[in-house]
Coordinates of N, CA and C in Angstrom, one line a residue:
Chain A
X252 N -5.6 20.7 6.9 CA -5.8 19.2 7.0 C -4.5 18.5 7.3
X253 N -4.2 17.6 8.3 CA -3.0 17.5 9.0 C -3.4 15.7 8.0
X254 N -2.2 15.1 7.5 CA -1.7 13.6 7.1 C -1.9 12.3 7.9
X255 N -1.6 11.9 7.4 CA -1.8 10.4 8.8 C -0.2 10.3 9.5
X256 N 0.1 10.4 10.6 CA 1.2 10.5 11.6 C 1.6 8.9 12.2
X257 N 2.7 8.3 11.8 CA 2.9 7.3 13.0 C 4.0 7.6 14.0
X258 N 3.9 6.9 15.5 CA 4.5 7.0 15.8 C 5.2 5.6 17.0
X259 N 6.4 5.0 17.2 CA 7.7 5.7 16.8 C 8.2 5.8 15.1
X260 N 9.4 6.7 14.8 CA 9.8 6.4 13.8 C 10.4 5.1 13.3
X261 N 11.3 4.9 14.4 CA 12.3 3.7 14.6 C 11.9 3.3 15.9
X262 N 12.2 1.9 15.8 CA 12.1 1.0 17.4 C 13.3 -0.2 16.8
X263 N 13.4 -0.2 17.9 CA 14.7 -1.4 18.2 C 14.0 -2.5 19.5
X264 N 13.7 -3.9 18.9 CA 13.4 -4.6 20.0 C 13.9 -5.9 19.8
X265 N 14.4 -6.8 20.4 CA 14.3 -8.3 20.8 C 13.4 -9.2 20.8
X266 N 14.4 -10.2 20.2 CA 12.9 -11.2 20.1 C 11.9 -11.8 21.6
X267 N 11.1 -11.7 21.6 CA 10.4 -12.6 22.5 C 9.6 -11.2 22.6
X268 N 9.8 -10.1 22.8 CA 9.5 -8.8 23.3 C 8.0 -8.7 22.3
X269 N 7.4 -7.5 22.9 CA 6.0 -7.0 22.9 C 6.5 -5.2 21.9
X270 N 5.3 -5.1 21.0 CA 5.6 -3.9 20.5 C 4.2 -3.6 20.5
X271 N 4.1 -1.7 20.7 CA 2.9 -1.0 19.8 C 3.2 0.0 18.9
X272 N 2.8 0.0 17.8 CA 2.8 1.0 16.9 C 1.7 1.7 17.0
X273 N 1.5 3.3 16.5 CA 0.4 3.9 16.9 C 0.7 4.7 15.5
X274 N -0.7 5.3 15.1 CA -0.9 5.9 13.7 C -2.3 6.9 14.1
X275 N -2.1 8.0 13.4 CA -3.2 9.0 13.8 C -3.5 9.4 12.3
X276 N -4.9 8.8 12.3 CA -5.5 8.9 11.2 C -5.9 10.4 10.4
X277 N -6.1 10.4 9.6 CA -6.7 11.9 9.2 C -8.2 12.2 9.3
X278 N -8.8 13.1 10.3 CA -9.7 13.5 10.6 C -10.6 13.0 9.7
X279 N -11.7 12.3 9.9 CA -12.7 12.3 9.3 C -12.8 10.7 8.6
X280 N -11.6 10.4 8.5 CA -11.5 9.1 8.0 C -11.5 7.9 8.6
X281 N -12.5 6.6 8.5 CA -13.3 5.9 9.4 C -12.6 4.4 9.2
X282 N -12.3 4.5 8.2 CA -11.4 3.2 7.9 C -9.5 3.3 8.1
X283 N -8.9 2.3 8.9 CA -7.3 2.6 9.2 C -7.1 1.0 8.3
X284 N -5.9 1.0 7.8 CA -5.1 -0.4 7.4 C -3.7 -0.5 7.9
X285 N -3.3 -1.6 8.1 CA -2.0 -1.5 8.7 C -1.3 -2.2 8.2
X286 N -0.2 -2.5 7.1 CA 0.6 -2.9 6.4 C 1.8 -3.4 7.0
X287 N 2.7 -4.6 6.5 CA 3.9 -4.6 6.6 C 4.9 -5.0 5.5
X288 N 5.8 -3.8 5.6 CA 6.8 -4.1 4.3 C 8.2 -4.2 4.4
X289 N 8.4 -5.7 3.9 CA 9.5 -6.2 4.2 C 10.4 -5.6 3.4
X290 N 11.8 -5.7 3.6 CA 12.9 -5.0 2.4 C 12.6 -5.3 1.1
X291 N 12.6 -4.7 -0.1 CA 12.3 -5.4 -1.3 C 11.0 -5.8 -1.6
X292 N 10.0 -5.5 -0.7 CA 8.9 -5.9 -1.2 C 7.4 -5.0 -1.1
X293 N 7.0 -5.4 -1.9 CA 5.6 -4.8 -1.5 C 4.9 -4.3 -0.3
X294 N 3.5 -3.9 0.0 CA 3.2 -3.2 1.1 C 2.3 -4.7 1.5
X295 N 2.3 -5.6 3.1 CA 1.7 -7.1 2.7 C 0.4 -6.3 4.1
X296 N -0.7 -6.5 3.5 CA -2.0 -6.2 4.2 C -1.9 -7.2 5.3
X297 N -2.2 -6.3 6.9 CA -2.3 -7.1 7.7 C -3.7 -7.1 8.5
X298 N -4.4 -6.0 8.5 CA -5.8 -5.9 8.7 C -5.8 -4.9 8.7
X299 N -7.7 -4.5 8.7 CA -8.2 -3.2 8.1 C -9.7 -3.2 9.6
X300 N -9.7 -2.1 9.8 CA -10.8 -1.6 11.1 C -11.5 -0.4 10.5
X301 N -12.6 -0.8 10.7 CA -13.6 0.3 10.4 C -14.5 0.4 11.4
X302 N -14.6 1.9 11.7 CA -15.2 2.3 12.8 C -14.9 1.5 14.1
X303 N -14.2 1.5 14.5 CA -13.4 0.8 15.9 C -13.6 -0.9 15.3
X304 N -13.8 -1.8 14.7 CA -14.2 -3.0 14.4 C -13.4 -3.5 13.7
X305 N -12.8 -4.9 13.2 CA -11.7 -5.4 12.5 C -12.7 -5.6 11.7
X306 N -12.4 -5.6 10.0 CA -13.1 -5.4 8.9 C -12.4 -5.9 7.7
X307 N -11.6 -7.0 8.5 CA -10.5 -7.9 7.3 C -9.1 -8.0 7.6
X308 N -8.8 -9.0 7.4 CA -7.4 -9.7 7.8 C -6.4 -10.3 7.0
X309 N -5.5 -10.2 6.8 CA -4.5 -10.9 5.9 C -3.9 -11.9 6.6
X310 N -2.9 -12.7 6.0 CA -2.0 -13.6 6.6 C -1.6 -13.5 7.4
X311 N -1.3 -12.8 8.6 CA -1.0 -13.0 9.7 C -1.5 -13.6 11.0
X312 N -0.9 -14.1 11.8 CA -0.6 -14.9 12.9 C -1.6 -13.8 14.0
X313 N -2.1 -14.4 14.9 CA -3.1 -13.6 16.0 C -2.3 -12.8 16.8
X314 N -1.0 -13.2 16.8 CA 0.0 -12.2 17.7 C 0.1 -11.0 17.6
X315 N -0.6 -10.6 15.7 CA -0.7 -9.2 15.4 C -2.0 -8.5 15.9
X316 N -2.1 -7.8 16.5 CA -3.5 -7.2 17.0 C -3.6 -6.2 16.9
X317 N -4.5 -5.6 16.7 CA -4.8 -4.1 16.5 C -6.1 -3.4 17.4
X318 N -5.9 -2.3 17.3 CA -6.9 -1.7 18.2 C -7.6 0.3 17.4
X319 N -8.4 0.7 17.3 CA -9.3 1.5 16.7 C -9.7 2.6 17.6
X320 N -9.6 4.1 18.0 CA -10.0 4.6 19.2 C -11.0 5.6 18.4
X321 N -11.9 5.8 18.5 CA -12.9 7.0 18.1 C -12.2 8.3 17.9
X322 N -10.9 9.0 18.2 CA -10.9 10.0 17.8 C -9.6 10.0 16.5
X323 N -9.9 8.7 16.1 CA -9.2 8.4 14.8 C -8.1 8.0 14.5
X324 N -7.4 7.7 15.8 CA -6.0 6.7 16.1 C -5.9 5.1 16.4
X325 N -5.1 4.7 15.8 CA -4.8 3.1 16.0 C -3.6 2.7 16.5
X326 N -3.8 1.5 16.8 CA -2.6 0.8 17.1 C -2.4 -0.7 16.8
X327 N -1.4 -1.0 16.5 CA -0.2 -2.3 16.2 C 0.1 -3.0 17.2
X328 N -0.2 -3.9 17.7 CA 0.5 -4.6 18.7 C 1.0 -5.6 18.0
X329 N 2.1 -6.1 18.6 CA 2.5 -7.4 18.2 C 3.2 -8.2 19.1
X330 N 2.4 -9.2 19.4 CA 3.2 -9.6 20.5 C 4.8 -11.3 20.1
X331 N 5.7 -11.6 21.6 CA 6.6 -12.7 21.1 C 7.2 -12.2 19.6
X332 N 8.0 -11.0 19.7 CA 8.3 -10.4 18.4 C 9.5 -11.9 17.8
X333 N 9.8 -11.9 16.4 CA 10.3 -12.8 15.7 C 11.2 -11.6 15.1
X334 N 12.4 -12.3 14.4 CA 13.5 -11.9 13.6 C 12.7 -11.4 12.5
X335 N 11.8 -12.2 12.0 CA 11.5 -11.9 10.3 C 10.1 -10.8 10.9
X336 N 9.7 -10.4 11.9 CA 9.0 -9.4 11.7 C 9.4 -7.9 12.0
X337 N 11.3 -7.7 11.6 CA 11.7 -6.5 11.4 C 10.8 -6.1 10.1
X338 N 10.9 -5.1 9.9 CA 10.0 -4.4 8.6 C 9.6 -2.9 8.7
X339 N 9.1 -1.9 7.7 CA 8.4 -1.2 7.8 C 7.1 -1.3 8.1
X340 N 6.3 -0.4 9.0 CA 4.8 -0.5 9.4 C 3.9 0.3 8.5
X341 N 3.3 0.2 8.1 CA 2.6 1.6 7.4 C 1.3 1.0 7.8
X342 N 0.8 2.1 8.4 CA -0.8 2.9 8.1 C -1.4 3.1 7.3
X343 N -2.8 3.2 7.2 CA -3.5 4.2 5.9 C -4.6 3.9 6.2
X344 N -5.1 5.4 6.1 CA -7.0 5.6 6.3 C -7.6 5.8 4.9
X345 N -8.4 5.7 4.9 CA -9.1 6.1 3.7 C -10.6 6.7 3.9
X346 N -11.4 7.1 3.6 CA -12.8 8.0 3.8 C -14.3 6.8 3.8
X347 N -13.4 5.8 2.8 CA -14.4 4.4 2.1 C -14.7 4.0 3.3
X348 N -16.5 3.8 3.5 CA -17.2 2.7 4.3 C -16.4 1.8 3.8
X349 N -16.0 0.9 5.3 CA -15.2 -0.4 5.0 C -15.0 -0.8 3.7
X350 N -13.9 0.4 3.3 CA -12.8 0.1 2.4 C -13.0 -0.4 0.8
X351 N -13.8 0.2 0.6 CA -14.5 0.0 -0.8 C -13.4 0.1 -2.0
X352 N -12.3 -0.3 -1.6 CA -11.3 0.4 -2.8 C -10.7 1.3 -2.9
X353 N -11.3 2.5 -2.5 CA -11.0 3.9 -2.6 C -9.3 4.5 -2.1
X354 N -9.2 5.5 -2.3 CA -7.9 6.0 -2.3 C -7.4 6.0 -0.7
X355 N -6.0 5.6 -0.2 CA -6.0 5.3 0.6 C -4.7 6.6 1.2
X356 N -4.5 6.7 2.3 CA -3.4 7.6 2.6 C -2.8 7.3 3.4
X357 N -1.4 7.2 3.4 CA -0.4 6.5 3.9 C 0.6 7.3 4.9
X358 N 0.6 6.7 6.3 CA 1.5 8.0 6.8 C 3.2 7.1 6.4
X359 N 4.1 8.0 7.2 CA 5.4 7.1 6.4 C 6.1 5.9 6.5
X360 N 5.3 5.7 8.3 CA 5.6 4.2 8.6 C 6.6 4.0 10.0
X361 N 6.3 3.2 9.9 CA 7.8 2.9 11.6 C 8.6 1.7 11.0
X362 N 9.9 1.9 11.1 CA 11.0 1.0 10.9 C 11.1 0.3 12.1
X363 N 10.4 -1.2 12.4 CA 11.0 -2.4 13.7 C 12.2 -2.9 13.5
X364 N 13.2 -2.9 14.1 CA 14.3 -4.1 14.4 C 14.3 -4.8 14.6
X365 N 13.8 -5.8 14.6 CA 14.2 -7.0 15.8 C 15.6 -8.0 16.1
X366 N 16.1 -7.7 16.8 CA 17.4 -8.3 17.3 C 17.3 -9.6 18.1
Chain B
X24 N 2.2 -17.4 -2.5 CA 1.9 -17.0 -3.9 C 1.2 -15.3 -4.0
X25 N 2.0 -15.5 -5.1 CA 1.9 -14.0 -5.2 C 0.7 -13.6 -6.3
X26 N -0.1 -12.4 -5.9 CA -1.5 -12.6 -6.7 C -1.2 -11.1 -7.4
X27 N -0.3 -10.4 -7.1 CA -0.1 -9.1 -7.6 C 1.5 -9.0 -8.0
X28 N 1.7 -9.4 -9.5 CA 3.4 -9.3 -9.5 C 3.7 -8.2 -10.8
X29 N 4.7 -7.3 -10.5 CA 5.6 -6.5 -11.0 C 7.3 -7.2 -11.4
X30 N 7.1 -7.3 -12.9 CA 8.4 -8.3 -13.2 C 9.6 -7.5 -13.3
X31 N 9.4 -6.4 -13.6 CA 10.1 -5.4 -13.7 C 10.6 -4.6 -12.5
X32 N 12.4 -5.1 -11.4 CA 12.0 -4.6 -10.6 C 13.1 -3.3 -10.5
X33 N 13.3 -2.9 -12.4 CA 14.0 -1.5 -12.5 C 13.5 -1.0 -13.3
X34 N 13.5 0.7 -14.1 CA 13.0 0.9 -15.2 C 14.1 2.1 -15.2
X35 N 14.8 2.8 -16.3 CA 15.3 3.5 -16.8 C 14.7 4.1 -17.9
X36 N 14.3 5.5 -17.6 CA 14.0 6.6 -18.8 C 14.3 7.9 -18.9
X37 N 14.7 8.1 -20.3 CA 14.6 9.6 -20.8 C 14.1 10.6 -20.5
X38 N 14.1 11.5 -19.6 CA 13.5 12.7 -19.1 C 12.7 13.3 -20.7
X39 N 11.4 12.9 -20.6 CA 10.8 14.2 -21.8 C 9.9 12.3 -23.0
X40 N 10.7 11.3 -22.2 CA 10.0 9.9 -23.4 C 9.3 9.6 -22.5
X41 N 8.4 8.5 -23.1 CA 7.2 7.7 -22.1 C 8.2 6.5 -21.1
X42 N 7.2 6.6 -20.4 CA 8.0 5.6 -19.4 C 6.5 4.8 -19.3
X43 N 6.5 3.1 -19.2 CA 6.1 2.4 -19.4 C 5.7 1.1 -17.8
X44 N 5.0 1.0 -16.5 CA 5.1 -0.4 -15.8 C 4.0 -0.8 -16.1
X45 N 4.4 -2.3 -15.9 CA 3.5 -3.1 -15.7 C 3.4 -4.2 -15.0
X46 N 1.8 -4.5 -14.7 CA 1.5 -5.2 -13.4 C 1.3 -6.3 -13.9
X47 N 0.5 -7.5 -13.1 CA 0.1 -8.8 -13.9 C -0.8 -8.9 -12.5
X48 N -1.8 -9.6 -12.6 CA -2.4 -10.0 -11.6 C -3.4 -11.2 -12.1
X49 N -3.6 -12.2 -11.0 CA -4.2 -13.9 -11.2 C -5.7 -14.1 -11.1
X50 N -6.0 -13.7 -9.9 CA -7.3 -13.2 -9.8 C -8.6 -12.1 -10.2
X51 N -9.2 -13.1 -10.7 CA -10.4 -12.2 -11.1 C -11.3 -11.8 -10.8
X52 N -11.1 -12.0 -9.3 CA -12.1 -11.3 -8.6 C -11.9 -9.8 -7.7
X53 N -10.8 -9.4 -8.2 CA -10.1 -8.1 -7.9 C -11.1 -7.1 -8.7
X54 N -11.8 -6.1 -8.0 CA -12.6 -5.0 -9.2 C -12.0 -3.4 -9.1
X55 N -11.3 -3.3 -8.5 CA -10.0 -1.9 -8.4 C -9.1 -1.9 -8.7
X56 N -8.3 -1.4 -8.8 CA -6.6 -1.3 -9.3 C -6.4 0.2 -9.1
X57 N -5.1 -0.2 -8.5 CA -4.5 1.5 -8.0 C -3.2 1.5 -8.2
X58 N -2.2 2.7 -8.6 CA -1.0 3.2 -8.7 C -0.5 3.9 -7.6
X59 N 0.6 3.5 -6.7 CA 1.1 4.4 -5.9 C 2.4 4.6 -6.2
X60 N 3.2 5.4 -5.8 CA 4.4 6.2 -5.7 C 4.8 6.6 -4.4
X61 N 6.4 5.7 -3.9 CA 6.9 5.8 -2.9 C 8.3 6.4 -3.0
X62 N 8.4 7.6 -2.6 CA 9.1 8.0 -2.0 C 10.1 7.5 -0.6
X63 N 12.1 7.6 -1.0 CA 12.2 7.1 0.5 C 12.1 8.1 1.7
X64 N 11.7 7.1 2.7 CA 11.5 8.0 3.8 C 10.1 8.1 3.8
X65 N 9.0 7.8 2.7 CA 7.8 8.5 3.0 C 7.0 7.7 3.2
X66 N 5.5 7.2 3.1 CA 4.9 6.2 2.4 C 4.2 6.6 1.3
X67 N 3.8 5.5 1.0 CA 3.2 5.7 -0.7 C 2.3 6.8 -0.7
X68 N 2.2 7.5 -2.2 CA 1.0 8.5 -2.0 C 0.3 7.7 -3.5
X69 N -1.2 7.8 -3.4 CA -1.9 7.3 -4.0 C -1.4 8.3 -5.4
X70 N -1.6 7.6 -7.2 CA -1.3 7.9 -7.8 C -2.8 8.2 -8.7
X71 N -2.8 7.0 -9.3 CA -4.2 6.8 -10.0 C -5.4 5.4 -9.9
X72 N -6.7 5.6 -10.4 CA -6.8 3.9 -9.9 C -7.9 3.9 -11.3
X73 N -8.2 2.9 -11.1 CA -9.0 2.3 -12.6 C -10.3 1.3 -12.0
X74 N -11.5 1.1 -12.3 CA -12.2 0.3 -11.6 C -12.1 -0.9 -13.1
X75 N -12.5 -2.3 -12.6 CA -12.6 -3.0 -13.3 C -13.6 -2.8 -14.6
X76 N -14.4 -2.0 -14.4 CA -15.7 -2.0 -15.4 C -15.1 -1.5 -16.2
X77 N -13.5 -0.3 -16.6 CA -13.1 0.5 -17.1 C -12.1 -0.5 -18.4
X78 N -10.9 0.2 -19.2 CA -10.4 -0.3 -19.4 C -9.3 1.0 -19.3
X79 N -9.1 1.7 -19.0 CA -8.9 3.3 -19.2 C -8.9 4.6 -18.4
X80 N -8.2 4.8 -18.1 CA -8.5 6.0 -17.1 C -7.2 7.4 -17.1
X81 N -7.5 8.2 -17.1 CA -6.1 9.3 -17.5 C -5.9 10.4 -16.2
X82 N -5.3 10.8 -15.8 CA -5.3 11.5 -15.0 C -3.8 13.0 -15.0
X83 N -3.8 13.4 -16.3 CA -2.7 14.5 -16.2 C -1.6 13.4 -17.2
X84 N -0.5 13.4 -16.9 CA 0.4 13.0 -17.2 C 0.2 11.5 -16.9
X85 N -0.5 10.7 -16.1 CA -0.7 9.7 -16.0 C -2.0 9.0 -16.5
X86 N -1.9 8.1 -17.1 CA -2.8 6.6 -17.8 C -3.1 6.0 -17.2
X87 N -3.7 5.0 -16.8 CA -3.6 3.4 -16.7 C -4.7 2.7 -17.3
X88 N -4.0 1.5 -18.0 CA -4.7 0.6 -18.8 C -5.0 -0.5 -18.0
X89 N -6.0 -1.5 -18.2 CA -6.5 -2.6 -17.7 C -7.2 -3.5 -18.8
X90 N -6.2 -4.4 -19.1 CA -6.7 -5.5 -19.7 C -7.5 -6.6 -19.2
X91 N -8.3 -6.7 -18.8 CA -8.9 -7.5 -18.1 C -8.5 -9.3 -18.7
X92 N -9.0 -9.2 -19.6 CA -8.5 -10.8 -20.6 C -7.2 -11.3 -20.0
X93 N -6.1 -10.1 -20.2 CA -4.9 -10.5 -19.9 C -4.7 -10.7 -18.5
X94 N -5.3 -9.9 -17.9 CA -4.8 -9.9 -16.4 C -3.9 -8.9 -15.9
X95 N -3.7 -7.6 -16.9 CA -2.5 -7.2 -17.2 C -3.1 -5.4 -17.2
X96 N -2.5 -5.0 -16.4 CA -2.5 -3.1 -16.1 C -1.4 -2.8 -15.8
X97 N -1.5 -1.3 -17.2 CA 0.2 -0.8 -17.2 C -0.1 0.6 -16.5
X98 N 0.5 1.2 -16.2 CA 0.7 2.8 -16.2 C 1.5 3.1 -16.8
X99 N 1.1 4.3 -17.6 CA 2.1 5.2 -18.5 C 1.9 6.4 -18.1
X100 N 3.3 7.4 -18.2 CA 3.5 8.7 -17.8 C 4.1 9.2 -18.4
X101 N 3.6 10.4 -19.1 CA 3.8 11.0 -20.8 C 4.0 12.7 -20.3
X102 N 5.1 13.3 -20.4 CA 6.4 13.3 -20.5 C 6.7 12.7 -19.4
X103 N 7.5 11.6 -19.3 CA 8.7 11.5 -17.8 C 9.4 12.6 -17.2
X104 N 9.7 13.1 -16.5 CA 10.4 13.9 -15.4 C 11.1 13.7 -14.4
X105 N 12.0 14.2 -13.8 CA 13.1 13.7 -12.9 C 12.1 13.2 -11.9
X106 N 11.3 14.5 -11.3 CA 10.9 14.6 -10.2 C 9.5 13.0 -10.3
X107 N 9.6 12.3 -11.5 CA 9.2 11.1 -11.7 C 9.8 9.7 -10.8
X108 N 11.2 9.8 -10.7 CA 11.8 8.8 -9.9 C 11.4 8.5 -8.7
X109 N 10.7 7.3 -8.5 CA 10.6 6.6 -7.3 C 10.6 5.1 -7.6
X110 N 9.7 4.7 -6.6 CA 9.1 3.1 -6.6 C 7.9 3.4 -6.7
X111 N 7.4 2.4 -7.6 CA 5.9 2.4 -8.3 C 5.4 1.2 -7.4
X112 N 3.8 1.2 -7.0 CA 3.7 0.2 -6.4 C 2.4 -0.2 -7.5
X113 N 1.9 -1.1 -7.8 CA 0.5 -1.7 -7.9 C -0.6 -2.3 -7.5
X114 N -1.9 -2.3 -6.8 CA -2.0 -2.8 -5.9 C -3.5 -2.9 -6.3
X115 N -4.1 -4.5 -6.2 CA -5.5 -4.6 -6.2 C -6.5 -5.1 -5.3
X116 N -7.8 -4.6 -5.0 CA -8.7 -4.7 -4.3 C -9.8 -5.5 -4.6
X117 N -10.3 -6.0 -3.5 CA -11.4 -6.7 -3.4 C -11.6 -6.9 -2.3
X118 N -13.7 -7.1 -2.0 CA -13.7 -6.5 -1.0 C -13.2 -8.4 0.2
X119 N -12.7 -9.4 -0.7 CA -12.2 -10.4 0.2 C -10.9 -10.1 0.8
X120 N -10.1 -9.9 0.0 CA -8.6 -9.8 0.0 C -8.2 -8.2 0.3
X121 N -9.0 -7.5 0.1 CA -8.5 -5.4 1.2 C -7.5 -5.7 -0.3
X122 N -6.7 -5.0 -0.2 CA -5.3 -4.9 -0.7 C -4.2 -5.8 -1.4
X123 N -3.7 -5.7 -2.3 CA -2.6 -6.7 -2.2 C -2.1 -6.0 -3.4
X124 N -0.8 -5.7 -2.9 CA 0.2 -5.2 -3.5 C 1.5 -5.7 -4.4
X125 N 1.9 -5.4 -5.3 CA 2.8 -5.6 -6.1 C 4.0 -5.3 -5.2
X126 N 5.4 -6.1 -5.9 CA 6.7 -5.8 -5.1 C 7.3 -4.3 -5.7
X127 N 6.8 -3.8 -6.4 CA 7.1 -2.5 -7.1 C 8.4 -2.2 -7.8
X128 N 8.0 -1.5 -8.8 CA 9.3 -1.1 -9.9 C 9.6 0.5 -9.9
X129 N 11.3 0.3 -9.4 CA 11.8 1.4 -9.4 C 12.4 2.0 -10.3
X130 N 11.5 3.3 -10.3 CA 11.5 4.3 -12.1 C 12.9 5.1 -11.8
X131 N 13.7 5.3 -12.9 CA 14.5 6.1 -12.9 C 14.6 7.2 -13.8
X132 N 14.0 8.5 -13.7 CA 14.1 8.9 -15.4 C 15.6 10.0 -15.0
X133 N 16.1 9.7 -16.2 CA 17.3 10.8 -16.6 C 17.0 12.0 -17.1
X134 N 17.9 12.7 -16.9 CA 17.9 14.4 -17.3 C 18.9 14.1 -18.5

């Protein structure tokens, strides 16, 4: 059974610039969430897709967008990147029909820069 | 505003005593609660979770309590162990809000 993978590890980008993060879910798991965690803080929920479909949203601005592919990988877009959305990214699938609570699994994340 | 807070954002213990976090949360419309443990470099690995119907839940060396009245769930981990040291996260669910996470307390147990 292979973990949930993201990939890049690190990215370095500038503001105004365009990013994608990409995360490879663990086989079988229908639901992805995508987090962001700023230094010092918590993991802040940015939206959750089940079965290719957005399935809930946090605070975030529409610039963040995501996308769901049937063989169990996602992606982060974000576009007009900002200073304050350096942070860690984290992923996490979980097994739950649209996210019932259940136990979630976390790959390790991508560190953004923004300069 | 913060609906999931961890006041505690250090904890120091005894390799072999209890080690003690705790969460607070505002909302009551939260009906899960979960424990994670973050390692650096990694992301969180799920710990333990507790449903609101509960008050109680054990899992090996780890507890967790849920006071519902209070608003207030601790995790306890009975013996502490080095290999115990991380960042604790806490984090409650509902199916409005998905997630929402505490700023997490970083356990330290000594040998």
């Amino acid at each position: 059974e292979t973990g949930v993978t993201q990939s890049p590890t690190h990215l370095i980008k500038t503001r105004g610039q365009q990013v994608t993060l990409r995360c490879s879910s663990q086989s079988g798991h229908n639901t992805v969430s995508w987090y962001q965690q700023a230094l010092g803080q918590g993991p802040q929920f940015i939206f959750q897709y089940y079965r290719e479909e957005e399935n809930g949203r946090g605070n975030f601005p529409p610039r963040f967008s995501g996308l769901q592919f049937p063989n169990y990988s996602s992606e982060l877009n974000v576009n007009a990147l900002e200073l304050d959305d350096s942070a860690l990214y984290l992923c996490a699938s979980s097994l739950a029909e649209q996210g019932l609570g259940d136990e979630q699994f976390f790959g390790p994340g991508t560190r953004l820069t923004v300069l | 505003d913060q609906q999931v807070k961890q006041n505690s954002p250090s904890l120091s213990v005894q390799e072999g005593r209890i080690s003690i976090l705790n969460c607070d949360y505002t909302n009551s419309m939260f009906d899960y609660f979960l424990w994670y443990k973050k390692y650096p470099a990694e992301g969180p690995t799920f710990l333990i979770s507790i449903s609101s119907i509960k008050d109680k839940n054990e899992d090996g060396r780890f507890t967790v309590f849920l006071n519902k009245s209070a608003k207030h769930l601790s995790l306890h981990i009975v013996p502490s162990q080095p290999g115990d040291s991380a960042v604790y996260f806490c984090a409650a669910f509902s199916g409005t809000y998905k997630y929402i996470f505490g700023t997490g307390t970083r356990l330290k147990v000594l040998a």
